Amino acid sequence: MRPYVILNAAMTLDGKIATATGSSNISGEEDLKRVHEIRKDCDGIMVGIGTVLADDPRLTVHKINAKPEDNPVRVVVDSKCRTPIDARITNSDAKTIIACANEYKDEFVKTEKYETFKNRGVKFMWCGDKRVDLSLLMSYLHEEGIDKLMLEGGSTLNFSMIKAGLIDEISICIAPMVVGGANAKTFFDGEGFDTMDESVKLELIDSYSLGKDLILKYNVLK
């Protein structure tokens, strides 16, 4: 058993979610509110450590009317235990789970940072040898009561999740802009598939304009 996973992101027309320098302010105000409506409807929200290091997100519901209890559980995939001590994702606004690989456990649990995180109520989940085992993590999150999970993870985590068959739905905002750049982050990075036949197939279930942006929703075909 695992959560139902919705991957949400905003990208430019040429498929970029951030420039090479890390600029990622893509969505219009209407789309930002849509994103926070999804957050409010989910039990958890997950990102990779790259997103935490680059953006220091709160991952709370704050663009729309909401109560503290509307905030989803925040989940960070952080194989090497690199979450900064002052990361906003570890504050008291919502519960936080950091998933790390077993290789780094023995040393990390001896650190002052680990004790500080524990004192803040941050929970750690250890799975996988050198990298977090995403399937085991999904099972754990389901046991923790997370039935619907919003994935806002960076391009590497996005690919790892979809390759593992762990994404059920994709909701994407396409903004009317082009940035280019061979080193700019795309919606999915990772190692990619070798052939088009291996690609993950999607079914378009909804599309509509939202301000200047275009919203597309897909089911991931299994």
mmCIF file of C-alpha atoms in Angstrom, residues 29 32-41 60-71:
data_model
loop_
_atom_site.group_PDB
_atom_site.id
_atom_site.type_symbol
_atom_site.label_atom_id
_atom_site.label_comp_id
_atom_site.label_asym_id
_atom_site.label_seq_id
_atom_site.Cartn_x
_atom_site.Cartn_y
_atom_site.Cartn_z
ATOM 1 C CA GLU A 29 -0.714 34.332 -9.167
ATOM 2 C CA LEU A 32 0.044 29.665 -7.177
ATOM 3 C CA LYS A 33 -3.406 29.622 -5.594
ATOM 4 C CA ARG A 34 -4.236 26.431 -7.520
ATOM 5 C CA VAL A 35 -1.085 24.810 -6.158
ATOM 6 C CA HIS A 36 -2.001 25.718 -2.593
ATOM 7 C CA GLU A 37 -5.484 24.287 -3.089
ATOM 8 C CA ILE A 38 -3.816 20.990 -4.007
ATOM 9 C CA ARG A 39 -1.559 21.231 -0.954
ATOM 10 C CA LYS A 40 -4.584 21.791 1.251
ATOM 11 C CA ASP A 41 -6.251 18.706 -0.217
ATOM 12 C CA THR A 60 2.758 25.064 3.849
ATOM 13 C CA VAL A 61 -0.640 26.332 2.702
ATOM 14 C CA HIS A 62 -0.382 30.136 2.726
ATOM 15 C CA LYS A 63 -1.563 31.520 -0.622
ATOM 16 C CA ILE A 64 -5.201 30.812 0.220
ATOM 17 C CA ASN A 65 -7.343 30.862 3.361
ATOM 18 C CA ALA A 66 -6.187 28.002 5.542
ATOM 19 C CA LYS A 67 -5.733 26.889 9.128
ATOM 20 C CA PRO A 68 -2.507 25.434 10.573
ATOM 21 C CA GLU A 69 -4.067 21.977 10.538
ATOM 22 C CA ASP A 70 -4.505 22.287 6.751
ATOM 23 C CA ASN A 71 -0.731 22.079 6.292
#
